[in-house]
Short mmCIF file of C-alpha atoms in Angstrom, two decimals:
data_model
loop_
_atom_site.label_atom_id
_atom_site.label_comp_id
_atom_site.label_asym_id
_atom_site.label_seq_id
_atom_site.Cartn_x
_atom_site.Cartn_y
_atom_site.Cartn_z
CA LYS L 194 15.41 -4.96 7.92
CA GLN L 195 12.94 -2.09 8.12
CA GLU L 196 10.03 -2.50 10.53
CA VAL L 197 7.12 -0.11 10.78
CA THR L 198 4.95 -0.04 13.89
CA GLN L 199 1.62 1.65 14.44
CA ILE L 200 0.12 1.67 17.92
CA PRO L 201 -2.66 1.38 18.94
CA ALA L 202 -4.25 -0.93 16.40
CA ALA L 203 -7.64 0.68 16.90
CA LEU L 204 -8.95 4.00 18.15
CA SER L 205 -12.46 5.29 18.82
CA VAL L 206 -13.12 8.99 19.37
CA PRO L 207 -16.17 11.29 19.48
CA GLU L 208 -16.82 13.58 16.55
CA GLY L 209 -15.02 16.92 16.68
CA GLU L 210 -11.99 15.68 18.57
CA ASN L 211 -8.49 16.47 17.37
CA LEU L 212 -6.36 13.34 17.23
CA VAL L 213 -2.87 12.08 16.56
CA LEU L 214 -1.93 8.79 14.92
CA ASN L 215 1.59 7.55 15.53
CA CYS L 216 4.01 5.64 13.35
CA SER L 217 7.54 4.49 14.17
CA PHE L 218 10.19 2.87 12.00
CA THR L 219 13.48 1.18 12.79
CA ASP L 220 15.79 2.26 9.95
CA SER L 221 16.09 6.02 9.48
CA ALA L 222 17.68 5.66 6.00
CA ILE L 223 14.46 6.36 4.17
CA TYR L 224 13.56 8.25 0.98
CA ASN L 225 10.09 9.25 2.11
CA LEU L 226 7.16 8.38 4.33
CA GLN L 227 3.60 8.12 3.11
CA TRP L 228 0.28 8.05 4.96
CA PHE L 229 -2.58 6.14 3.33
CA ARG L 230 -6.24 5.67 4.10
CA GLN L 231 -8.03 2.38 3.46
CA ASP L 232 -11.80 2.05 3.63
CA PRO L 233 -13.28 -1.43 4.23
CA GLY L 234 -13.11 -3.55 1.08
CA LYS L 235 -11.37 -0.79 -0.85
CA GLY L 236 -7.92 0.08 -2.08
CA LEU L 237 -5.51 2.56 -0.54
CA THR L 238 -5.75 6.29 -1.01
CA SER L 239 -2.61 8.34 -0.56
CA LEU L 240 -3.12 11.17 1.95
CA LEU L 241 0.29 12.77 2.39
CA LEU L 242 3.88 12.10 1.38
CA ILE L 243 6.81 13.56 3.29
CA GLN L 244 10.22 13.44 1.68
CA SER L 245 13.15 12.57 3.92
CA SER L 246 14.40 16.17 3.73
CA GLN L 247 11.04 17.57 4.88
CA ARG L 248 9.59 17.94 8.37
CA GLU L 249 5.88 18.09 7.64
CA GLN L 250 3.14 18.21 5.03
CA THR L 251 -0.40 19.56 5.28
CA SER L 252 -3.57 18.86 3.36
CA GLY L 253 -6.83 20.31 4.62
CA ARG L 254 -7.51 19.00 8.14
CA LEU L 255 -4.54 16.64 7.94
CA ASN L 256 -1.00 17.38 9.01
CA ALA L 257 1.82 14.82 8.93
CA SER L 258 5.18 15.30 10.56
CA LEU L 259 8.42 13.39 10.20
CA ASP L 260 11.31 13.09 12.64
CA LYS L 261 13.71 10.90 10.72
CA SER L 262 16.41 10.79 13.38
CA SER L 263 14.06 9.36 15.98
CA GLY L 264 12.21 7.17 13.47
CA ARG L 265 8.79 8.70 14.06
CA SER L 266 5.92 10.23 12.18
CA THR L 267 2.56 11.52 13.32
CA LEU L 268 -0.64 12.15 11.42
CA TYR L 269 -2.72 14.89 13.01
CA ILE L 270 -6.43 15.01 12.16
CA ALA L 271 -8.22 18.18 13.18
CA ALA L 272 -11.92 18.32 14.06
CA SER L 273 -12.55 14.65 13.28
CA GLN L 274 -15.73 13.66 11.43
CA PRO L 275 -17.54 10.31 11.07
CA GLY L 276 -16.38 10.25 7.44
CA ASP L 277 -12.80 10.02 8.72
CA SER L 278 -13.53 6.49 9.98
CA ALA L 279 -11.13 4.18 8.13
CA THR L 280 -7.81 2.39 8.56
CA TYR L 281 -4.78 4.66 8.36
CA LEU L 282 -1.53 3.10 7.18
CA CYS L 283 1.94 4.50 7.41
CA ALA L 284 4.58 3.34 4.91
CA VAL L 285 8.27 4.18 4.59
CA ARG L 286 10.23 3.94 1.40
CA ALA L 287 13.86 2.90 1.14
CA ASN L 288 15.28 2.33 -2.35
CA SER L 289 12.46 0.85 -4.41
CA LYS L 290 10.66 -0.78 -1.53
CA LEU L 291 7.68 0.51 0.48
CA THR L 292 7.30 -1.06 3.93
CA PHE L 293 3.91 -0.75 5.59
CA GLY L 294 2.76 -0.71 9.18
CA LYS L 295 -0.31 -2.75 10.10
CA GLY L 296 -2.49 0.32 10.29
CA ILE L 297 -4.68 2.04 12.87
CA THR L 298 -8.42 1.51 12.51
CA LEU L 299 -10.12 4.77 13.45
CA SER L 300 -13.76 5.04 14.36
CA VAL L 301 -15.26 8.53 14.81
CA ARG L 302 -18.56 8.38 16.71
CA PRO L 303 -21.29 10.91 15.78
CA ASP A 270 -11.91 7.49 -15.15
CA THR A 271 -9.99 4.98 -13.03
CA ALA A 272 -6.28 5.63 -12.58
CA VAL A 273 -5.21 2.10 -11.57
CA SER A 274 -7.63 -0.69 -12.41
CA GLN A 275 -7.54 -4.40 -11.64
CA THR A 276 -9.56 -7.32 -12.94
CA PRO A 277 -11.20 -9.32 -11.62
CA LYS A 278 -12.37 -7.77 -8.37
CA TYR A 279 -13.15 -11.17 -6.88
CA LEU A 280 -11.65 -14.53 -7.78
CA VAL A 281 -12.72 -17.82 -6.22
CA THR A 282 -10.94 -20.95 -7.36
CA GLN A 283 -9.88 -24.44 -6.37
CA MET A 284 -6.48 -25.44 -5.05
CA GLY A 285 -4.08 -26.43 -7.79
CA ASN A 286 -5.58 -24.17 -10.47
CA ASP A 287 -3.69 -21.48 -12.38
CA LYS A 288 -5.11 -17.95 -12.44
CA SER A 289 -4.19 -14.45 -13.58
CA ILE A 290 -4.95 -10.98 -12.28
CA LYS A 291 -4.63 -8.02 -14.63
CA CYS A 292 -3.58 -4.49 -13.78
CA GLU A 293 -3.60 -1.37 -15.90
CA GLN A 294 -2.71 2.22 -15.12
CA ASN A 295 -3.57 5.23 -17.26
CA LEU A 296 -1.38 7.69 -15.37
CA GLY A 297 1.62 7.41 -17.67
CA HIS A 298 3.73 6.06 -14.80
CA ASP A 299 6.97 4.16 -15.31
CA THR A 300 6.85 2.00 -12.18
CA MET A 301 4.29 -0.59 -11.15
CA TYR A 302 3.96 -2.86 -8.12
CA TRP A 303 2.10 -5.86 -6.74
CA TYR A 304 1.27 -6.08 -3.04
CA LYS A 305 -0.37 -8.84 -0.99
CA GLN A 306 -2.64 -8.05 1.98
CA ASP A 307 -3.17 -11.08 4.17
CA SER A 308 -6.05 -11.94 6.51
CA LYS A 309 -4.45 -9.85 9.26
CA LYS A 310 -4.52 -6.85 6.91
CA PHE A 311 -0.73 -6.73 6.70
CA LEU A 312 0.35 -5.27 3.36
CA LYS A 313 3.59 -6.53 1.86
CA ILE A 314 5.30 -5.82 -1.44
CA MET A 315 5.73 -8.74 -3.86
CA PHE A 316 7.15 -7.27 -7.06
CA SER A 317 8.14 -3.97 -8.58
CA TYR A 318 8.71 -3.20 -12.25
CA ASN A 319 10.28 -0.07 -13.69
CA ASN A 320 9.95 0.46 -17.44
CA LYS A 321 8.95 -3.19 -17.87
CA GLU A 322 12.02 -4.43 -15.98
CA LEU A 323 11.81 -6.34 -12.71
CA ILE A 324 13.53 -4.44 -9.89
CA ILE A 325 12.08 -6.07 -6.78
CA ASN A 326 11.20 -9.70 -6.21
CA GLU A 327 10.51 -9.99 -2.53
CA THR A 328 11.13 -13.71 -1.86
CA VAL A 329 7.88 -14.65 -3.50
CA PRO A 330 7.45 -18.34 -4.51
CA ASN A 331 8.20 -18.88 -8.18
CA ARG A 332 4.59 -20.01 -8.64
CA PHE A 333 3.96 -16.26 -8.89
CA SER A 334 5.09 -14.76 -12.20
CA PRO A 335 4.54 -11.11 -13.02
CA LYS A 336 4.42 -10.08 -16.66
CA SER A 337 4.68 -6.54 -17.99
CA PRO A 338 3.78 -6.39 -21.69
CA ASP A 339 4.15 -2.61 -21.63
CA LYS A 340 4.61 0.21 -19.10
CA ALA A 341 0.87 0.55 -18.52
CA HIS A 342 0.25 -3.08 -17.63
CA LEU A 343 1.56 -5.45 -14.95
CA ASN A 344 -0.24 -8.77 -14.77
CA LEU A 345 0.18 -11.41 -12.08
CA HIS A 346 -0.02 -15.07 -12.97
CA ILE A 347 -0.22 -17.66 -10.21
CA ASN A 348 0.38 -21.37 -10.84
CA SER A 349 -0.74 -24.28 -8.67
CA LEU A 350 -2.75 -22.15 -6.26
CA GLU A 351 -2.52 -23.01 -2.56
CA LEU A 352 -4.83 -22.23 0.36
CA GLY A 353 -2.26 -19.78 1.72
CA ASP A 354 -2.50 -17.70 -1.44
CA SER A 355 -5.93 -16.47 -0.31
CA ALA A 356 -5.55 -12.74 0.22
CA VAL A 357 -6.29 -9.38 -1.35
CA TYR A 358 -3.80 -8.45 -4.08
CA PHE A 359 -3.22 -4.79 -4.83
CA CYS A 360 -1.57 -3.30 -7.87
CA ALA A 361 0.00 0.16 -7.61
CA SER A 362 1.96 2.58 -9.75
CA SER A 363 4.19 5.61 -9.32
CA GLN A 364 5.71 8.12 -11.71
CA GLN A 365 9.18 6.74 -11.17
CA LEU A 366 11.25 5.89 -8.11
CA GLY A 367 11.87 9.45 -7.00
CA VAL A 368 11.64 10.57 -3.40
CA ALA A 369 8.54 12.64 -4.15
CA ASP A 370 6.72 9.95 -6.13
CA THR A 371 3.45 8.94 -4.56
CA GLN A 372 2.18 5.40 -5.10
CA TYR A 373 -1.38 5.08 -6.40
CA PHE A 374 -3.24 1.88 -5.63
CA GLY A 375 -5.86 -0.11 -7.48
CA PRO A 376 -9.06 -1.31 -5.75
CA GLY A 377 -7.68 -4.78 -5.06
CA THR A 378 -8.51 -8.33 -6.13
CA ARG A 379 -9.84 -10.64 -3.42
CA LEU A 380 -8.55 -14.14 -4.16
CA THR A 381 -10.13 -17.07 -2.33
CA VAL A 382 -8.61 -20.52 -2.79
CA LEU A 383 -10.87 -23.40 -1.73
#
């Protein structure tokens, strides 16, 4: 059974800091890994998707990496801004099923 | 110009009632999903449909019955509501089930059972 872990559950950083969010998963037989952002009371917004054959994906200030063999992914956020404050969820897909971590709630202080 | 929409946004009801949540996507996707996010914010898949056919039923009580009248719609009907059904329910869709297919989520329906 796939388990996805995100630690810590919450993170608070000052504006401008570069930061790394971690995600680990137990079963490396995955199709892809997706990072989502969830704002309070809102739905999920897809940030990046990394296919199992890929090592990383970049979008603007965001960079996500995938090490399938070790069951790890990181989301790197450069020059963090208060608008980046949200919960970031990692999800891995195997077959038709997407398994989510519990998310990391990020707070960027002005 | 909403890609994945859900109605209603909020639903408050008494235990024992039957209720439905509707989902529509205008992305032309073949696959749709229902997820439940509990009070601890843990998001878990409930159902997945591909081309109107059920492909995942993740040990959900049979009081929950998804219905897909066409590829653009996946509705969730819940019978005999229980307190533990209180949660936020998210609908999502993806092009198909390919490795590069991103899932797009609706805004969620917050269900409160009293």
